[in-house]
Structure formats: structure tokens, C-alpha cells
mmCIF file of C-alpha atoms and ligand atoms in Angstrom:
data_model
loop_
_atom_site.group_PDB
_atom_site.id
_atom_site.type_symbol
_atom_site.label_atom_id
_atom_site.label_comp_id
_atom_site.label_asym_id
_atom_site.label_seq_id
_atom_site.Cartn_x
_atom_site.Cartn_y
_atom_site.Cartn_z
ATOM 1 C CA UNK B 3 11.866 17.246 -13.266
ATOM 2 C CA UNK B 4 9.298 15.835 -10.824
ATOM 3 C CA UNK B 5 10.026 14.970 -6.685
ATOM 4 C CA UNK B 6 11.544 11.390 -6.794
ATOM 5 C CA UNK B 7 9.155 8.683 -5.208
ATOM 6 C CA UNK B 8 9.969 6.500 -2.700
ATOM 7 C CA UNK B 9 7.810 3.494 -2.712
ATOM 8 C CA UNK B 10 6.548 2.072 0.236
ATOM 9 C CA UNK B 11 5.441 -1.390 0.869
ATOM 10 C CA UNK B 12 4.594 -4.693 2.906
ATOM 11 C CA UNK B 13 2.041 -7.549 2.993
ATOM 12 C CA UNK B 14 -1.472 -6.668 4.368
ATOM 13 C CA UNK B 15 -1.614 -5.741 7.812
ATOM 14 C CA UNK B 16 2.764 -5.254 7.633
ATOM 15 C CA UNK B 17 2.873 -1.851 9.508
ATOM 16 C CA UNK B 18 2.432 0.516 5.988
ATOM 17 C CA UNK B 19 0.205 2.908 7.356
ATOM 18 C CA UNK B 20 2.215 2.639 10.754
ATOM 19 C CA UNK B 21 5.198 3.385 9.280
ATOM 20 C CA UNK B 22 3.789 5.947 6.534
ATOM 21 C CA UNK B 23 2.880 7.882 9.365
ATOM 22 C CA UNK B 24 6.283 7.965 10.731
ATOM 23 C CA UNK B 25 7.234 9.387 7.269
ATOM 24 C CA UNK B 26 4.908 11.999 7.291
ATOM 25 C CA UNK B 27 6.008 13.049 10.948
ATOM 26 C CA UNK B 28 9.774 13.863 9.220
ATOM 27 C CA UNK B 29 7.779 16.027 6.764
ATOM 28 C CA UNK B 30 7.739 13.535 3.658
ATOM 29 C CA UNK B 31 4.534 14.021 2.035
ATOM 30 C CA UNK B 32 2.798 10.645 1.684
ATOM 31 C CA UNK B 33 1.028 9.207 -1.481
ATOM 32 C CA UNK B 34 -1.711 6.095 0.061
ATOM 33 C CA UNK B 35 -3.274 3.677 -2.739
ATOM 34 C CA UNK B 36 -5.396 2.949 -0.199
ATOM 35 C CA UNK B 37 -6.838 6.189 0.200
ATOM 36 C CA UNK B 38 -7.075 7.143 -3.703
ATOM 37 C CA UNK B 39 -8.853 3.335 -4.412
ATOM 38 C CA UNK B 40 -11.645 4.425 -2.008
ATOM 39 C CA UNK B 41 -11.423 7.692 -4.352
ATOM 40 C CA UNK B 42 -11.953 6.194 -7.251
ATOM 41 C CA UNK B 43 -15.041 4.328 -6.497
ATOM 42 C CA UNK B 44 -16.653 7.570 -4.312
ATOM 43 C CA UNK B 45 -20.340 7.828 -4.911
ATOM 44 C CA UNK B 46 -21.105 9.208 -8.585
ATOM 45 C CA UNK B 47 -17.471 8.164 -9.669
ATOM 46 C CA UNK B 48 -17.361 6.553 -13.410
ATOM 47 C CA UNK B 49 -14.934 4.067 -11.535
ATOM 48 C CA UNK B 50 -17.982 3.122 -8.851
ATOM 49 C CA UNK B 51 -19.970 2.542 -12.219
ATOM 50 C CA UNK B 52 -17.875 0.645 -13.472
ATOM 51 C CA UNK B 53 -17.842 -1.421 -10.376
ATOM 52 C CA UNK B 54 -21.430 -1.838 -10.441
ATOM 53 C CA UNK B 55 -21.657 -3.302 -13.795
ATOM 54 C CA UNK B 56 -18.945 -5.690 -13.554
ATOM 55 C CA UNK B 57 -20.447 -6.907 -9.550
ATOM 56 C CA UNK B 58 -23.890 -5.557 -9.313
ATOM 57 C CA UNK B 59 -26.091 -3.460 -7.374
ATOM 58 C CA UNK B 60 -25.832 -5.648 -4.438
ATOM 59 C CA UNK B 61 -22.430 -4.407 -3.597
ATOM 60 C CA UNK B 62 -23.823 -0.880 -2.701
ATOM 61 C CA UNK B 63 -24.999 -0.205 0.600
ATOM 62 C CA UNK B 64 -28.272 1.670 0.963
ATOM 63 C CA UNK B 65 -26.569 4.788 1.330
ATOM 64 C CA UNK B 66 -25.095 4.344 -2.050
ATOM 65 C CA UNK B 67 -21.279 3.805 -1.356
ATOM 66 C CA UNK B 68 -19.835 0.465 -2.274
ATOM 67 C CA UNK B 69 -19.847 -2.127 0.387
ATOM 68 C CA UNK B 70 -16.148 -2.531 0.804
ATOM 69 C CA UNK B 71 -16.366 -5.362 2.841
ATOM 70 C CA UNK B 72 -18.697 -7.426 0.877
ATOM 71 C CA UNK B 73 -16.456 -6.968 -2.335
ATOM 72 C CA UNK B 74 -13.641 -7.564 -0.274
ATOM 73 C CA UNK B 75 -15.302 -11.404 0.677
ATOM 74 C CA UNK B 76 -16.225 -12.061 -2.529
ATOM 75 C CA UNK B 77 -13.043 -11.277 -4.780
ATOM 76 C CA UNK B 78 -10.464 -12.768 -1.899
ATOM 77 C CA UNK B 79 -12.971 -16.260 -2.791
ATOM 78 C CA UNK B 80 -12.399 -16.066 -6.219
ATOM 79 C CA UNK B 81 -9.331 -15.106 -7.915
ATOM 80 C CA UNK B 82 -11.257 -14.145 -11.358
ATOM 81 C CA UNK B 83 -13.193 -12.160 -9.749
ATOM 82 C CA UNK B 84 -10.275 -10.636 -8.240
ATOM 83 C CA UNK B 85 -8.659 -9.654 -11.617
ATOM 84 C CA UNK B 86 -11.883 -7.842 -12.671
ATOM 85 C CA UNK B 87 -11.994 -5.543 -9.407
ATOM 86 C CA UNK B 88 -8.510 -4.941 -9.874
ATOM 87 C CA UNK B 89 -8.531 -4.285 -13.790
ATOM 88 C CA UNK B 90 -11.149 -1.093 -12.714
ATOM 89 C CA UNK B 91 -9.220 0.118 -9.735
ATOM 90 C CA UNK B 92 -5.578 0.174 -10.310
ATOM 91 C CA UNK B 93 -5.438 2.169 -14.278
ATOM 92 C CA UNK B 94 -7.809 4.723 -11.847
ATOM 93 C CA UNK B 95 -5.356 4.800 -8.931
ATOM 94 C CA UNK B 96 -2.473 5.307 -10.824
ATOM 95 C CA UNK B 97 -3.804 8.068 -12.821
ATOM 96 C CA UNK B 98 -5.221 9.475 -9.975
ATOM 97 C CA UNK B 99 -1.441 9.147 -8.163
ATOM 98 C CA UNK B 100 0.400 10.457 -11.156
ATOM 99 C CA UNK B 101 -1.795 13.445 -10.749
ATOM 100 C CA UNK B 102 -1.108 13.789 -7.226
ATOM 101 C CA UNK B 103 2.473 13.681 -7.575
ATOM 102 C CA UNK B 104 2.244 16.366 -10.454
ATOM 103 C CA UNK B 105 0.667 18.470 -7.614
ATOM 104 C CA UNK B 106 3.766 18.346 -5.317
ATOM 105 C CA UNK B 107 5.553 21.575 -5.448
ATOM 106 C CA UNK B 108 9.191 20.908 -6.755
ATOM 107 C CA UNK B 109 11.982 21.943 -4.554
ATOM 108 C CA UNK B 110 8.893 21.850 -1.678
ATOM 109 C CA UNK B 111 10.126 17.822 -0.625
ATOM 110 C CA UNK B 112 13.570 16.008 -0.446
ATOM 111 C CA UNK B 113 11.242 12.714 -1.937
ATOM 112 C CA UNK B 114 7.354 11.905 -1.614
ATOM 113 C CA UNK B 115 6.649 8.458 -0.226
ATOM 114 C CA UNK B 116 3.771 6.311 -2.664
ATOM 115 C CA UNK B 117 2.061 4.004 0.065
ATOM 116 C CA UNK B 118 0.756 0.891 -1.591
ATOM 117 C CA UNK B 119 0.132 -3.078 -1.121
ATOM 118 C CA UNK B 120 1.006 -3.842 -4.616
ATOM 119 C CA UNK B 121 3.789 -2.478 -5.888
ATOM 120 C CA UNK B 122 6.373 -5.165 -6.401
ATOM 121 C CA UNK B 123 3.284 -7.540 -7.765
ATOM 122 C CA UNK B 124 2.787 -4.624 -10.499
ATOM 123 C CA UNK B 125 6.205 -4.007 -11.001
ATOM 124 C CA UNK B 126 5.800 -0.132 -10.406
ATOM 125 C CA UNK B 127 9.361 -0.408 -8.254
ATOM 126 C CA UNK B 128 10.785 -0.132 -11.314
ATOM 127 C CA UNK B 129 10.163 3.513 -11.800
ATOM 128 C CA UNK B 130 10.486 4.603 -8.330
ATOM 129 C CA UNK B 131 13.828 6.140 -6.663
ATOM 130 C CA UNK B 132 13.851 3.627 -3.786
ATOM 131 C CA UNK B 133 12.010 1.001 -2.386
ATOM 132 C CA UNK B 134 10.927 0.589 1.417
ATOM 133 C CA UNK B 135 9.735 -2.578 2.552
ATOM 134 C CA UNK B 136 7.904 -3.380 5.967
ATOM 135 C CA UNK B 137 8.882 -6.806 6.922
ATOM 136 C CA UNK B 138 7.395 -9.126 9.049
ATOM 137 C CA UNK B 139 6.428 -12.342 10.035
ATOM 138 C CA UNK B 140 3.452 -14.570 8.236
ATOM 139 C CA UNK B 141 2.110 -15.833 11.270
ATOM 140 C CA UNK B 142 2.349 -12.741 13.190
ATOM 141 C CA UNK B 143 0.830 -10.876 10.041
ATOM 142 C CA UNK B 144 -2.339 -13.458 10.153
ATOM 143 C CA UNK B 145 -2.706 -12.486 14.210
ATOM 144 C CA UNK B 146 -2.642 -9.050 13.301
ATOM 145 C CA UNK B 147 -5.220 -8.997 10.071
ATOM 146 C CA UNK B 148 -7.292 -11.124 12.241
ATOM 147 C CA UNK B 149 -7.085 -9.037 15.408
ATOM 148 C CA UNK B 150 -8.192 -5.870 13.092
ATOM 149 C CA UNK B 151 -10.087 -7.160 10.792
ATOM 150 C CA UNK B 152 -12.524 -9.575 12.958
ATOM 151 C CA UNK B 153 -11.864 -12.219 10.259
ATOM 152 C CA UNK B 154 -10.850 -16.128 11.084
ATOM 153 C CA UNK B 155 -7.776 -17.282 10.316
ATOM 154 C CA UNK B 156 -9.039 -18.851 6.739
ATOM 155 C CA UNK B 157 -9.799 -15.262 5.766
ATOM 156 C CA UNK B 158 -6.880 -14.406 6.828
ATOM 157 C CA UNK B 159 -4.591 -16.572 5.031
ATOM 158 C CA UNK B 160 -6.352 -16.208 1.642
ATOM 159 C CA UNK B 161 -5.584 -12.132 2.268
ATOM 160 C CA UNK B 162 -2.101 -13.190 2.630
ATOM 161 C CA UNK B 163 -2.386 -15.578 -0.231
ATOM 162 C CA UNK B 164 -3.389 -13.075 -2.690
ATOM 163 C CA UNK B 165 -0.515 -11.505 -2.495
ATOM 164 C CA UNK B 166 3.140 -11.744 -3.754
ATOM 165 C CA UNK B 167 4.893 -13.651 -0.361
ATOM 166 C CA UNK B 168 7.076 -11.517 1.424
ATOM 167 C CA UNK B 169 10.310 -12.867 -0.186
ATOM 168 C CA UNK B 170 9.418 -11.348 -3.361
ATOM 169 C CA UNK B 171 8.946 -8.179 -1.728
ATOM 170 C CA UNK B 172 12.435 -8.306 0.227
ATOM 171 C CA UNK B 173 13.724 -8.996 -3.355
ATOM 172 C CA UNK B 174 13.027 -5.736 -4.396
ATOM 173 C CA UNK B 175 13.397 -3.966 -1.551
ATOM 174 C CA UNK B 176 15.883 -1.438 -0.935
ATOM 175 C CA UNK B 177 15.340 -0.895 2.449
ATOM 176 C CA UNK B 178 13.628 -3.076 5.127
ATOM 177 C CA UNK B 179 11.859 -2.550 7.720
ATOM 178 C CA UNK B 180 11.309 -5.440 10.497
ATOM 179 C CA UNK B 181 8.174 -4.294 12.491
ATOM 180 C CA UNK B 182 7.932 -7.761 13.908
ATOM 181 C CA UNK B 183 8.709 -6.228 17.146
ATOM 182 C CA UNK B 184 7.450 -3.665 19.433
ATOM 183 C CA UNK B 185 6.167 -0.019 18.410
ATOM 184 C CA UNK B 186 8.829 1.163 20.017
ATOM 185 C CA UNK B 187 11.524 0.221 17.868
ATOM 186 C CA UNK B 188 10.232 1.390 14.458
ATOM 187 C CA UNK B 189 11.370 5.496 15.345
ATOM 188 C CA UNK B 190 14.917 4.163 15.378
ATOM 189 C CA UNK B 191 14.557 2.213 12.139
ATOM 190 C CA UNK B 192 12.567 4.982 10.173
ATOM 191 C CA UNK B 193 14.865 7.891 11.065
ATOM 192 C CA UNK B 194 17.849 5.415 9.536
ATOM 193 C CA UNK B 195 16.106 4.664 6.769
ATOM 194 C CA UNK B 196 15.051 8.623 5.961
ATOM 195 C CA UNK B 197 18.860 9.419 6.333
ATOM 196 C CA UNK B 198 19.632 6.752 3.630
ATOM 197 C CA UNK B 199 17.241 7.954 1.021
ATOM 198 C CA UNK B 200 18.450 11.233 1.602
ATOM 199 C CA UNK B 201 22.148 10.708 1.020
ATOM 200 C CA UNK B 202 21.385 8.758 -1.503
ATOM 201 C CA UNK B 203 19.621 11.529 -3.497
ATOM 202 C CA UNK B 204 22.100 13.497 -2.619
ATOM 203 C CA UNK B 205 24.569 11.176 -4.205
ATOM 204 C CA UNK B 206 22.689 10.940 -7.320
ATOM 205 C CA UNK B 207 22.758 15.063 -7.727
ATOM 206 C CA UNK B 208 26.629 14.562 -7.620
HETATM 207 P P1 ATP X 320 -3.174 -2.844 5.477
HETATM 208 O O1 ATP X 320 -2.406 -2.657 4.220
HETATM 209 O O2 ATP X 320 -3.642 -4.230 5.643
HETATM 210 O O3 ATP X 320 -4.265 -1.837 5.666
HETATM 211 P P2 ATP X 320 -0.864 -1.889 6.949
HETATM 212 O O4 ATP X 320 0.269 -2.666 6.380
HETATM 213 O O5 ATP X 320 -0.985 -0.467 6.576
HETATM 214 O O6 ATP X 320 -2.203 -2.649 6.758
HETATM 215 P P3 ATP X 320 -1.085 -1.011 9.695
HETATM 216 O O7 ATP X 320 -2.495 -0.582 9.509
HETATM 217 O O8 ATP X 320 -0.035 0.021 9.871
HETATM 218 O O9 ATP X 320 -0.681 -2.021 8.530
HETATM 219 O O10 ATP X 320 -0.970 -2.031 10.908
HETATM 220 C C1 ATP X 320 -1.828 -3.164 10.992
HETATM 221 C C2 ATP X 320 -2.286 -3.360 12.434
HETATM 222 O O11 ATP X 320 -1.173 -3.757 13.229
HETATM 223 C C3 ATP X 320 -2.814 -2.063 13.037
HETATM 224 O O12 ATP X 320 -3.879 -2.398 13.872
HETATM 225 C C4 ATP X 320 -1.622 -1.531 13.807
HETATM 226 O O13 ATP X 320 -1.998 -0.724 14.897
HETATM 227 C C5 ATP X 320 -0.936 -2.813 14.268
HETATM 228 N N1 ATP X 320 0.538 -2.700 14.391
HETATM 229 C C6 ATP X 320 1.387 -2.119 13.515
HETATM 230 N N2 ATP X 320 2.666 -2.231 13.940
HETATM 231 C C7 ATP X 320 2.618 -2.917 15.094
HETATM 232 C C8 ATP X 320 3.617 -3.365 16.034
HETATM 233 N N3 ATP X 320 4.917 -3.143 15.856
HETATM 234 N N4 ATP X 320 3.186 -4.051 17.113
HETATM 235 C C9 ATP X 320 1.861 -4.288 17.313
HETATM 236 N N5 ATP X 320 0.877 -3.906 16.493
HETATM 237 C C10 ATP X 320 1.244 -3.224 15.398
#
């Protein structure tokens, strides 16, 4: 028996890591993709090899780590391109997260939360207890990622465009999330959602 995952998920710039946080503050121990793809391309990684040969040495910076941003430009440009980076990272991310997850003491966790962008578009969902899903609005999405990011609003919108739209997500979802308003009212929304999981595991050991 392993902890049951809880997925966690929302277009770029949603409120994940926002709300991830708010997670981890109940005590929920929190997978993020995000984290383990910058993992698996760390200086002397196979994975940042692989990266290399597939792009190039011009996507390292001089100290050696991969120039995020500059990969980030060049495969949100070209969709091809895109497949590639992806076809290195994510087998590497979810090896490294199935690892991770074998590392959770049983018994030490009601449910661990697996933080990623992707999950509905690579149907992982499917294998996880529950599905969380930050909702909000495109156009508010492109002020954030632009506000952030320091990108134009044409960057912005092929971020968003490489992506599953939102719909899809909500699809899937088993919870939502609306974080198009104020900071202030995700606490309210989280702690609701945490008390659902848990009855619902709870329901499931019945
Ligand atoms: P990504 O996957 O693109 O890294 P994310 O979905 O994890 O992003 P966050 O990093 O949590 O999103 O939030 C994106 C930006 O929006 C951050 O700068 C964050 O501080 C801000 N933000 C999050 N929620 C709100 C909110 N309710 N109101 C205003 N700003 C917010």
C-alpha cells in the first residue's frame, strides 16, 4: 500500500504553487514537477545530456546549468521542438516522482499532493485518488504570466496555448479551485477542499 496522491493542477500562472503552499501549511507533504524537472536536468545529470544533444550547447549558460529561459523561448515557438524537450523531461520526472512518493513514510500522511502543469494533458489523473484544479480566468491568467514573467502578451498567450484549455482541466477535476479573486479567499476554499479529500478517504477505508 502506498499514501494516495492527490493531484494538483491549473494552467500556467493558475495559483499551483500558491495553493500548494496552502497544502503544505495543513501538513500534506507536497510532490512539485516543477521542482524535480529542474532536477532532472541539474548540472552533470544524464537528463541535462540528453538535453544538450537534442538543443545544443548554446542552451547552457557559462556556468554550465541549462538556460531555462532560452529553452523556454525556443520550444513555446515551435511545437516540435516542444515534443522533444518534453519526451527527455517527463519519463525523468515521473521516475524521479514515483521515487519520491516511495519515500513517504506510510501511515506518516492522510494523502501527498503531486503539483504539476500537465497532468490532465498526460492523463496521469487517472491513477491519482483525487484531482484538484486551480481555476481561473484566461485573461486574468495572461496579466498574471505577464506581470511575473516580464513577457508580452504574445508570449503569453502561446504559454497558455500550449496547454490543454482550462475546460479540459475542469473536466477532470474533482475539486476546483477559483483563485480568480483575492488572496484572501483561497484559506477558506483550501481548508474545504482538505476536509473533502479527507472524508473521502475515509469513505473509501469503509
Ligand atoms: P506556474 O505553473 O506558471 O509556475 P502557478 O500556477 O504555480 O504558476 P503561482 O506561482 O502560484 O502560479 O502564481 C502565479 C502568480 O500569480 C504569482 O506571482 C502569484 O503571487 C500570483 N497570484 C497567485 N494567486 C493570486 C491571487 N489570488 N491574486 C493575485 N495574484 C495571485
Amino acid at each position: 500500500m502506498t499514501v494516495p496522491v492527490v493531484g494538483l493542477t491549473g494552467g500556467i500562472a493558475s495559483g499551483k504553487s500558491t495553493v500548494a503552499r496552502a497544502f503544505a501549511q495543513r501538513g500534506i507533504p507536497v510532490i512539485d514537477a516543477d521542482v524535480l524537472s529542474r532536477e532532472v536536468v541539474a548540472v552533470g545529470s544524464e537528463g541535462l545530456a540528453a538535453v544538450v544533444s537534442e538543443f545544443g550547447a548554446e542552451v547552457l549558460l557559462p556556468d554550465g546549468t541549462l538556460d531555462r529561459k532560452a529553452v523556454a523561448a525556443r520550444v513555446f515557438a515551435d511545437p516540435t521542438l516542444r515534443l522533444k524537450l518534453n519526451a527527455i523531461v517527463h519519463p525523468r520526472v515521473a521516475q524521479l516522482s514515483a521515487k519520491r512518493l516511495t519515500e513517504v513514510p506510510e501511515g506518516s500522511t492522510p494523502y501527498v499532493m503531486y503539483e504539476a502543469p500537465l497532468i490532465v494533458e498526460n492523463g496521469l489523473h487517472h491513477g491519482m485518488h483525487a484531482l484538484v484544479v486551480v481555476a481561473i480566468e484566461p485573461s486574468l491568467q495572461i496579466e498574471r504570466v505577464m506581470a511575473r514573467d516580464g513577457i508580452d502578451r504574445e508570449g503569453a498567450e502561446a504559454r497558455l496555448r500550449a496547454q490543454a484549455p482550462l475546460e479540459r482541466k475542469l473536466a477532470a477535476a474533482t475539486y476546483i479551485i477559483d483563485n480568480g479573486k483575492e488572496l484572501s479567499a483561497l484559506p477558506a476554499q483550501v481548508d474545504d477542499v482538505h476536509a473533502k479529500i479527507l472524508s473521502r478517504l475515509g469513505e473509501q477505508r469503509r
